[in-house]
Amino acid sequence: MGCSGCRVRFNFGKALSKVSVFFTMVLIFTYFFYCLTALCDSAPRTPYSHRASDRDYEILDDLRPPPRLLLVDAPLQRNRTAPVDASGQPPQHAPDNANGSAHSDGIPVSNTFGTKRFPQAIIIGVKKGGTRALLEFLRIHPDVRAVGSEPHFFDRFYDKGLEWYRNLMPRTLDGQITMEKTPSYFVTKEAPSRVCTMNCQTKLIVVVRDPVTRAVSDYTQTLSKNPGLPSFQSLALKNSSTGLIDTTWSAVRIGLYAKHLENWLQHFPLSHFLFVSGERLVSDPAGEMGRVQDFLGLKRVVSDKHFYFNQTKGFPCLKKPEGSSRPRCLGKSKGRPHPQIPSEVLQRLRDFYRPFNHHFYQISGQNFGWDK
């Protein structure tokens, strides 16, 4: 009996030892499985975002359809690298992502999703009307993809060919709109037929502004680059004694909106145009952006919550995005103080533009109130 009891205790000890080893192995296996799982979860994933910038923040949508970035507050100084160099060639390392090439933490984003398409909408004018502000406001919208700089294809680089032009465009997903803006298109005689050759269904946006104020703003910009420029009045008037306006001066000629529009209407119906008020883009940016989004067939995403009025600059800025210390405004070239122009010169210009303004109101179907 004594030996029999020893064997029982010995067998029990062996069984207990086996159970202990078994549970130890289970724990070890569980530990390694957990480590491997955590490692997989922490591994870098292929970026699905198609739109990012070093000054934007992102909100990822559902994975079906492929995720998109919702830019709640886009900057106004984004991607200033021109899509063409001095010789008219595309840059050697231009990113596919024309709306930005890096996350806020500096990690590059390579957009390999979507297709490069010809723009379905173009901001064709006018210079110093507010085209840059409009483009940057539009870039807040997740369904708008735009070239950051002005391609100048239909006025300067048309001989490069349409495929060259398309290659400048950012990639877009289904449901997104490709856009570009080059204000000089509106006053370029050949531009309407060239755009129609690409696509006669293209939507055209024209940002217009009081032609007198626009001319002074145009002169101010040129003066900042060329301090030796003659006075505004000497350029605007053919002869100071007669007071005749010199329409050969580009700053004056651009403001003849009705004449330029008539050239475009030979190739596009009026329904393809949206005329945006440069003044209302300052006083009521959300209201004008609502009209623009409706015209483009977009959901109204850009609204009052995106803007605040900068008293110093005198125009609206985008509210700061999360993680940023300051809001985003247009650069120093915007909101420059205008030089003092003799009141009689400005009045002569107003009188000169009045019949052209009224004709433009009739054609466009909008009274912009520049002659009050």
mmCIF file of C-alpha atoms in Angstrom, residues 18-36:
data_model
loop_
_atom_site.group_PDB
_atom_site.id
_atom_site.type_symbol
_atom_site.label_atom_id
_atom_site.label_comp_id
_atom_site.label_asym_id
_atom_site.label_seq_id
_atom_site.Cartn_x
_atom_site.Cartn_y
_atom_site.Cartn_z
ATOM 1 C CA LYS A 18 2.406 18.571 -17.703
ATOM 2 C CA VAL A 19 -0.537 20.876 -17.012
ATOM 3 C CA SER A 20 1.849 23.569 -15.872
ATOM 4 C CA VAL A 21 3.907 23.219 -19.037
ATOM 5 C CA PHE A 22 0.748 23.268 -21.139
ATOM 6 C CA PHE A 23 -0.508 26.525 -19.606
ATOM 7 C CA THR A 24 2.945 28.037 -19.922
ATOM 8 C CA MET A 25 2.983 27.216 -23.634
ATOM 9 C CA VAL A 26 -0.498 28.707 -24.029
ATOM 10 C CA LEU A 27 0.649 31.927 -22.389
ATOM 11 C CA ILE A 28 3.774 32.096 -24.554
ATOM 12 C CA PHE A 29 1.748 31.451 -27.716
ATOM 13 C CA THR A 30 -0.803 34.113 -26.721
ATOM 14 C CA TYR A 31 1.970 36.625 -26.051
ATOM 15 C CA PHE A 32 3.624 36.073 -29.441
ATOM 16 C CA PHE A 33 0.270 36.217 -31.238
ATOM 17 C CA TYR A 34 -0.530 39.531 -29.564
ATOM 18 C CA CYS A 35 2.873 40.943 -30.465
ATOM 19 C CA LEU A 36 2.533 39.913 -34.091
#
